Tab-separated table of C-alpha atoms in Angstrom:
chain	number	residue	atom	x	y	z
A	1	MET	CA	-7.479	1.700	30.351
A	2	ASN	CA	-8.259	-1.548	32.142
A	3	VAL	CA	-5.706	-3.649	34.030
A	4	SER	CA	-5.371	-6.290	31.303
A	5	VAL	CA	-4.513	-3.628	28.725
A	6	ARG	CA	-1.952	-2.070	31.080
A	7	ARG	CA	-0.306	-5.452	31.584
A	8	HIS	CA	-0.241	-6.011	27.842
A	9	HIS	CA	1.584	-2.720	27.273
A	10	VAL	CA	4.092	-3.537	30.032
A	11	ILE	CA	4.811	-6.922	28.454
A	12	VAL	CA	5.256	-5.337	25.030
A	13	PHE	CA	7.594	-2.709	26.518
A	14	LEU	CA	9.758	-5.331	28.210
A	15	LEU	CA	9.972	-7.368	25.010
A	16	ILE	CA	10.773	-4.439	22.759
A	17	TRP	CA	13.917	-2.965	24.230
A	18	PRO	CA	16.258	-6.011	24.102
A	19	ALA	CA	15.146	-6.696	20.534
A	20	VAL	CA	15.605	-3.070	19.431
A	21	TRP	CA	19.199	-3.365	20.567
A	22	ALA	CA	19.539	-6.608	18.625
A	23	PHE	CA	17.994	-5.423	15.355
A	24	GLY	CA	19.234	-1.848	15.474
A	25	TYR	CA	16.398	0.144	13.897
A	26	ASP	CA	15.256	2.759	16.409
A	27	PRO	CA	15.993	6.183	14.883
A	28	SER	CA	15.610	9.356	16.897
A	29	THR	CA	16.486	11.679	14.003
A	30	PHE	CA	15.807	11.716	10.281
A	31	SER	CA	19.544	11.344	9.664
A	32	GLU	CA	19.601	8.140	11.708
A	33	HIS	CA	16.535	6.897	9.850
A	34	SER	CA	18.190	7.662	6.506
A	35	ALA	CA	21.365	5.847	7.519
A	36	GLU	CA	19.341	2.678	8.160
A	37	GLN	CA	17.712	2.700	4.728
A	38	GLU	CA	18.779	0.553	1.809
A	39	ARG	CA	18.495	1.340	-1.905
A	40	PHE	CA	16.675	-0.620	-4.611
A	41	LEU	CA	17.528	0.314	-8.194
A	42	LEU	CA	14.361	0.287	-10.277
A	43	GLY	CA	14.099	-1.536	-13.583
A	44	GLU	CA	13.457	0.391	-16.776
A	45	SER	CA	9.774	-0.559	-16.999
A	46	VAL	CA	8.936	1.327	-13.798
A	47	ALA	CA	11.664	3.974	-13.985
A	48	GLY	CA	10.848	5.578	-17.318
A	49	GLY	CA	14.268	4.867	-18.756
A	50	GLN	CA	16.069	6.708	-15.967
A	51	GLU	CA	18.324	5.314	-13.266
A	52	LEU	CA	16.043	5.703	-10.278
A	53	HIS	CA	16.032	4.142	-6.833
A	54	ILE	CA	13.638	3.416	-3.997
A	55	ALA	CA	14.877	3.912	-0.438
A	56	TYR	CA	13.446	1.503	2.109
A	57	VAL	CA	13.771	0.232	5.658
A	58	ASP	CA	14.208	-3.516	6.099
A	59	ALA	CA	14.183	-4.165	9.838
A	60	GLY	CA	13.668	-7.181	12.054
A	61	PRO	CA	14.519	-10.862	11.567
A	62	GLU	CA	14.485	-12.205	8.012
A	63	ASP	CA	12.283	-15.133	9.037
A	64	GLY	CA	9.675	-13.038	10.843
A	65	PRO	CA	6.143	-12.392	9.551
A	66	VAL	CA	6.443	-9.606	6.980
A	67	VAL	CA	4.645	-6.280	7.335
A	68	LEU	CA	4.756	-3.812	4.431
A	69	LEU	CA	4.072	-0.202	5.468
A	70	ILE	CA	2.845	2.173	2.743
A	71	HIS	CA	2.870	5.913	3.445
A	72	GLY	CA	0.794	8.676	1.872
A	73	VAL	CA	1.557	12.170	0.605
A	74	PRO	CA	3.563	14.191	1.298
A	75	THR	CA	5.137	11.965	3.966
A	76	SER	CA	7.615	9.071	3.855
A	77	SER	CA	8.586	5.949	5.783
A	78	TRP	CA	9.682	8.313	8.586
A	79	ALA	CA	6.014	8.554	9.588
A	80	TYR	CA	6.086	4.829	10.448
A	81	ARG	CA	9.373	4.879	12.381
A	82	LYS	CA	7.784	4.185	15.789
A	83	VAL	CA	5.594	1.404	14.420
A	84	SER	CA	8.522	-0.050	12.462
A	85	ALA	CA	10.889	-0.083	15.434
A	86	SER	CA	8.344	-1.733	17.721
A	87	LEU	CA	7.314	-4.394	15.207
A	88	ALA	CA	10.928	-5.248	14.391
A	89	ALA	CA	11.623	-5.521	18.100
A	90	LEU	CA	8.765	-7.984	18.437
A	91	GLY	CA	10.132	-10.275	15.731
A	92	TYR	CA	8.359	-8.980	12.634
A	93	ARG	CA	10.215	-8.234	9.439
A	94	VAL	CA	9.262	-4.679	8.530
A	95	ILE	CA	9.564	-3.287	5.004
A	96	ALA	CA	8.898	0.458	4.921
A	97	PRO	CA	9.663	2.044	1.529
A	98	ASP	CA	9.703	5.670	0.477
A	99	ASN	CA	7.511	5.873	-2.604
A	100	LEU	CA	9.199	7.414	-5.620
A	101	GLY	CA	9.311	11.180	-5.179
A	102	PHE	CA	9.242	11.084	-1.376
A	103	GLY	CA	11.649	10.678	1.512
A	104	ASN	CA	15.047	9.511	0.319
A	105	SER	CA	13.848	7.903	-2.909
A	106	ALA	CA	14.648	9.435	-6.285
A	107	LYS	CA	12.617	12.514	-7.203
A	108	PRO	CA	12.331	12.750	-10.992
A	109	SER	CA	10.568	15.690	-12.574
A	110	GLY	CA	7.318	14.980	-14.421
A	111	ARG	CA	3.797	13.868	-13.504
A	112	GLU	CA	4.161	10.725	-15.586
A	113	TYR	CA	6.357	9.169	-12.889
A	114	TYR	CA	3.798	9.435	-10.137
A	115	SER	CA	0.724	7.479	-11.177
A	116	MET	CA	-0.689	5.134	-8.562
A	117	ARG	CA	-0.249	2.209	-10.961
A	118	LEU	CA	3.478	2.830	-11.342
A	119	GLN	CA	3.950	3.363	-7.620
A	120	ALA	CA	2.240	0.005	-7.027
A	121	GLU	CA	4.367	-1.761	-9.636
A	122	ARG	CA	7.522	-0.402	-8.016
A	123	LEU	CA	6.562	-1.771	-4.618
A	124	LEU	CA	5.766	-5.181	-6.077
A	125	ALA	CA	9.149	-5.106	-7.820
A	126	LEU	CA	10.789	-4.295	-4.482
A	127	MET	CA	9.111	-7.270	-2.803
A	128	ASP	CA	10.193	-9.491	-5.707
A	129	TYR	CA	13.755	-8.246	-5.276
A	130	LEU	CA	13.622	-9.057	-1.560
A	131	GLY	CA	12.226	-12.520	-2.287
A	132	ILE	CA	9.114	-11.969	-0.171
A	133	PRO	CA	6.092	-13.885	-1.499
A	134	SER	CA	3.378	-12.532	0.826
A	135	TRP	CA	2.816	-10.050	3.634
A	136	LEU	CA	0.457	-7.978	5.757
A	137	GLN	CA	-0.033	-4.508	4.243
A	138	VAL	CA	-0.446	-1.370	6.356
A	139	LEU	CA	-1.634	1.667	4.418
A	140	HIS	CA	-2.220	5.326	5.123
A	141	ASP	CA	-3.665	8.184	3.088
A	142	VAL	CA	-2.702	7.836	-0.606
A	143	GLY	CA	-0.998	4.594	0.370
A	144	GLY	CA	-4.532	3.246	0.110
A	145	LEU	CA	-4.743	4.047	-3.602
A	146	ILE	CA	-1.409	2.326	-4.159
A	147	THR	CA	-2.697	-0.663	-2.195
A	148	TRP	CA	-5.895	-0.926	-4.257
A	149	GLU	CA	-3.714	-0.982	-7.388
A	150	MET	CA	-1.604	-3.763	-5.873
A	151	LEU	CA	-4.701	-5.749	-4.923
A	152	GLY	CA	-5.926	-5.508	-8.493
A	153	VAL	CA	-2.879	-7.303	-9.901
A	154	ALA	CA	-1.404	-9.287	-6.990
A	155	SER	CA	-4.127	-9.926	-4.424
A	156	HIS	CA	-2.746	-13.411	-3.731
A	157	ARG	CA	0.355	-11.857	-2.164
A	158	ILE	CA	-1.408	-9.584	0.331
A	159	GLU	CA	-2.619	-11.590	3.335
A	160	GLY	CA	-4.441	-8.807	5.132
A	161	LEU	CA	-4.893	-5.049	5.426
A	162	VAL	CA	-4.455	-2.553	8.233
A	163	ILE	CA	-6.300	0.543	7.045
A	164	LEU	CA	-5.313	3.945	8.454
A	165	ASN	CA	-7.124	7.144	7.369
A	166	THR	CA	-7.384	6.592	3.627
A	167	PHE	CA	-10.019	6.667	0.881
A	168	ALA	CA	-11.661	4.675	-1.873
A	169	TYR	CA	-15.013	6.477	-1.963
A	170	GLU	CA	-16.348	9.967	-2.561
A	171	GLU	CA	-17.938	9.703	0.867
A	172	GLY	CA	-15.476	10.724	3.532
A	173	TRP	CA	-12.959	12.186	1.082
A	174	HIS	CA	-12.888	15.972	1.330
A	175	PRO	CA	-9.791	17.203	-0.487
A	176	PRO	CA	-9.092	20.884	0.152
A	177	ARG	CA	-10.433	23.128	-2.609
A	178	SER	CA	-10.362	26.679	-1.284
A	179	LEU	CA	-7.311	28.745	-2.210
A	180	GLU	CA	-7.268	29.843	1.411
A	181	ASN	CA	-6.354	26.299	2.467
A	182	PRO	CA	-2.595	25.899	3.089
A	183	LEU	CA	-2.525	22.470	1.416
A	184	VAL	CA	-3.996	23.928	-1.765
A	185	GLN	CA	-1.569	26.826	-1.595
A	186	PHE	CA	1.246	24.297	-1.430
A	187	SER	CA	-0.086	22.391	-4.398
A	188	MET	CA	-0.683	25.441	-6.580
A	189	GLY	CA	2.668	26.974	-5.760
A	190	LEU	CA	1.243	30.069	-4.070
A	191	ILE	CA	3.539	29.295	-1.181
A	192	GLY	CA	6.474	26.923	-1.343
A	193	PHE	CA	7.689	23.917	0.567
A	194	LYS	CA	10.893	25.847	1.166
A	195	ASN	CA	9.799	27.390	4.446
A	196	ARG	CA	10.241	25.248	7.556
A	197	ALA	CA	7.950	27.434	9.646
A	198	ILE	CA	5.054	27.047	7.192
A	199	ILE	CA	5.484	23.279	6.995
A	200	ARG	CA	5.737	23.015	10.772
A	201	THR	CA	2.537	25.017	11.250
A	202	THR	CA	0.682	22.937	8.664
A	203	ILE	CA	1.676	19.651	10.309
A	204	CYS	CA	0.876	20.831	13.821
A	205	ASN	CA	-2.427	22.501	12.977
A	206	MET	CA	-3.873	20.295	10.241
A	207	LEU	CA	-2.437	16.791	10.554
A	208	VAL	CA	-2.087	16.020	14.271
A	209	LEU	CA	-3.819	16.996	17.484
A	210	PRO	CA	-2.013	19.470	19.759
A	211	ASP	CA	1.039	18.046	21.545
A	212	LYS	CA	0.945	14.779	19.566
A	213	VAL	CA	4.247	15.433	17.732
A	214	ASP	CA	7.157	14.893	20.089
A	215	ASN	CA	9.457	17.759	19.156
A	216	ASP	CA	11.171	19.669	16.363
A	217	ILE	CA	13.398	16.651	15.649
A	218	SER	CA	10.306	14.598	14.815
A	219	LEU	CA	8.963	17.405	12.643
A	220	ALA	CA	12.259	17.645	10.776
A	221	GLY	CA	11.657	14.154	9.423
A	222	TYR	CA	8.576	15.499	7.677
A	223	TYR	CA	9.859	18.779	6.312
A	224	ASP	CA	13.460	17.896	5.392
A	225	PRO	CA	12.392	15.693	2.422
A	226	LEU	CA	10.032	18.434	1.256
A	227	LEU	CA	12.881	20.921	1.308
A	228	ASP	CA	14.860	18.399	-0.747
A	229	GLY	CA	12.452	18.129	-3.668
A	230	ALA	CA	9.527	15.965	-2.544
A	231	ASP	CA	7.164	18.798	-3.452
A	232	GLU	CA	7.323	17.636	-7.108
A	233	ALA	CA	5.509	14.361	-6.397
A	234	TYR	CA	3.062	16.080	-4.073
A	235	LEU	CA	2.194	18.643	-6.736
A	236	ALA	CA	1.685	15.800	-9.217
A	237	PHE	CA	-0.890	14.231	-6.920
A	238	MET	CA	-2.682	17.438	-5.969
A	239	THR	CA	-3.113	18.405	-9.614
A	240	SER	CA	-4.539	14.993	-10.562
A	241	LEU	CA	-7.455	14.803	-8.121
A	242	ASP	CA	-10.035	14.633	-10.917
A	243	GLU	CA	-8.249	11.602	-12.384
A	244	VAL	CA	-8.154	9.982	-8.957
A	245	ARG	CA	-11.880	10.595	-8.531
A	246	GLU	CA	-12.595	8.867	-11.847
A	247	ARG	CA	-10.749	5.764	-10.624
A	248	LEU	CA	-12.703	5.409	-7.380
A	249	PRO	CA	-15.437	3.102	-8.784
A	250	GLU	CA	-12.715	0.792	-10.101
A	251	TYR	CA	-11.009	0.750	-6.708
A	252	GLN	CA	-14.313	-0.049	-5.018
A	253	GLN	CA	-14.807	-3.008	-7.337
A	254	ILE	CA	-11.298	-4.228	-6.518
A	255	LEU	CA	-12.135	-4.106	-2.818
A	256	ARG	CA	-15.333	-6.076	-3.342
A	257	THR	CA	-13.647	-8.634	-5.604
A	258	HIS	CA	-10.199	-8.983	-4.052
A	259	GLY	CA	-10.879	-7.871	-0.494
A	260	LYS	CA	-8.791	-9.262	2.347
A	261	PRO	CA	-9.266	-9.596	6.097
A	262	ALA	CA	-8.853	-6.096	7.457
A	263	VAL	CA	-8.535	-3.905	10.513
A	264	ILE	CA	-9.448	-0.216	10.451
A	265	ILE	CA	-7.692	2.244	12.791
A	266	TRP	CA	-8.782	5.807	12.089
A	267	GLY	CA	-8.052	9.205	13.587
A	268	GLY	CA	-11.478	10.652	14.246
A	269	HIS	CA	-10.498	14.323	13.989
A	270	ASP	CA	-9.262	14.082	10.399
A	271	GLU	CA	-11.035	16.823	8.442
A	272	THR	CA	-9.980	15.589	4.993
A	273	LEU	CA	-10.573	11.852	5.436
A	274	VAL	CA	-13.659	11.588	7.621
A	275	GLY	CA	-14.000	8.225	9.299
A	276	GLU	CA	-17.691	8.465	10.153
A	277	GLU	CA	-18.471	8.650	6.430
A	278	ALA	CA	-15.869	6.278	4.975
A	279	ILE	CA	-15.684	3.482	7.531
A	280	PRO	CA	-19.209	2.080	6.922
A	281	LEU	CA	-18.344	1.634	3.235
A	282	PHE	CA	-15.043	-0.112	3.937
A	283	LYS	CA	-16.866	-2.271	6.478
A	284	ARG	CA	-19.491	-3.240	3.891
A	285	ASP	CA	-17.164	-3.955	0.959
A	286	LEU	CA	-14.458	-5.738	2.967
A	287	ARG	CA	-16.906	-7.368	5.411
A	288	ILE	CA	-14.981	-6.114	8.425
A	289	PRO	CA	-16.391	-7.129	11.826
A	290	ASP	CA	-17.045	-4.390	14.376
A	291	TYR	CA	-14.334	-5.703	16.692
A	292	ASN	CA	-11.725	-4.841	14.041
A	293	ILE	CA	-12.818	-1.210	13.667
A	294	PHE	CA	-11.291	1.541	15.811
A	295	LEU	CA	-12.395	5.142	15.268
A	296	ARG	CA	-10.313	7.147	17.716
A	297	GLY	CA	-11.222	10.527	19.137
A	298	ASP	CA	-7.646	11.105	20.326
A	299	ALA	CA	-6.026	11.314	16.882
A	300	LYS	CA	-6.230	13.297	13.664
A	301	HIS	CA	-4.659	12.397	10.287
A	302	LEU	CA	-1.147	11.142	11.116
A	303	ILE	CA	-2.396	8.395	13.397
A	304	MET	CA	0.871	6.413	13.210
A	305	GLU	CA	2.591	9.465	14.703
A	306	GLU	CA	-0.110	9.940	17.323
A	307	LEU	CA	-1.053	6.371	18.335
A	308	PRO	CA	1.762	4.018	17.257
A	309	ALA	CA	1.292	1.663	20.224
A	310	LEU	CA	-2.341	1.050	19.287
A	311	ILE	CA	-1.370	0.162	15.720
A	312	VAL	CA	1.334	-2.228	16.926
A	313	ASP	CA	-1.015	-3.866	19.415
A	314	ARG	CA	-3.691	-4.472	16.785
A	315	ILE	CA	-1.152	-5.905	14.337
A	316	ILE	CA	0.094	-8.326	17.003
A	317	ILE	CA	-3.465	-9.560	17.552
A	318	PHE	CA	-4.521	-9.526	13.887
A	319	TYR	CA	-1.321	-10.968	12.388
A	320	PRO	CA	0.420	-13.047	15.063
A	321	HIS	CA	3.607	-15.023	14.571
A	322	SER	CA	1.602	-18.245	14.548
A	323	LYS	CA	-0.580	-17.072	11.643
C-alpha cells in the first residue's frame, strides 16, 4: 500500500467515527442490526394477496447521495453492515433491504413469491415509498439478477452500478451440481439449515478466505435468519436454476441496452462466480474502463465481508457527493 492510500484510509477513519455516533447505525450483533431496521408493508400486487413486509436499513442523512445495496442468496442486508455504516458515516444515505424471504423480511411459503421480477418490483416499490427518485446501486450474487430486472423497467432511476461477484452470463457462472456439494445438499434438503455448525463450516470454507470473518457474532448474522425460515427462499432459487439460465440472454440484452457507468470489485477466489471468465463480458457490454475493474486475490465470494473498506473507497471516488 503506498503512502497516498494510507493517508486516504486515515482520513476516512477520522471522518467516520464522529458521523457513526451522529447517525447511529453501527451494529456489532445481528440483534442490533435488526433493531435498526424499519418495515415496509408491501402492496397486494407484489405480495400475492398476503400481508407481507420488507425489512430495510435506512441510514445516513436524508439529503445525502443515495446508495441502494442489494444482497444475494442466502444472505441479507447484514452482509453489507460494514459498508453501510461507513457510507452513512461519510454522509451517504444508505438503503439496505432484506429481499423477501431473507433476513428479517417476511418469509412466505411458495416458489411463486420469489421470482427475480417480483423481487425487483418490491425494491422499486420501496424506493417509491421512501420518495427516492434515483440512486447508485450496489449488487452482489443474485442481487445482480434483481438489478438486471430493475434496469429493464426503470433504468432512468439507477445512476450507476457497483458490481460485486454476480452473473449475467453462462461464462463464469458455475452453480454447484454434485450432490456431494454442501450447497446442493442444502437446496435438495439432504441436510437442513437447522444446524449452526454446518452453516458455519459452509460460510468459512466456501464463501470467505480463512480468517476473513471476524468472529462467531459476525457468523450469527448469516445463520440466524436461515434458522428462522430463510431456507424457503433459498430452496426456491436453487430449484429454479434452469429458469434462470433461460433468462440470461435477456439480461445480457438489458445490460447492452440500458447499461450504466459501472465499477467491478470481485473476489478472485470465488469458485462459483469466476471473475476471470465473467469480467471481460461485463466490461464489453457495459463498456467499463480498466481503471474501474478490481479483481482481488485476497477475497472469495462475500467480498463485502472481506474487503468492505475497498468497496467504500471505490464508491467515494465513483459516486462523490458532488456528482
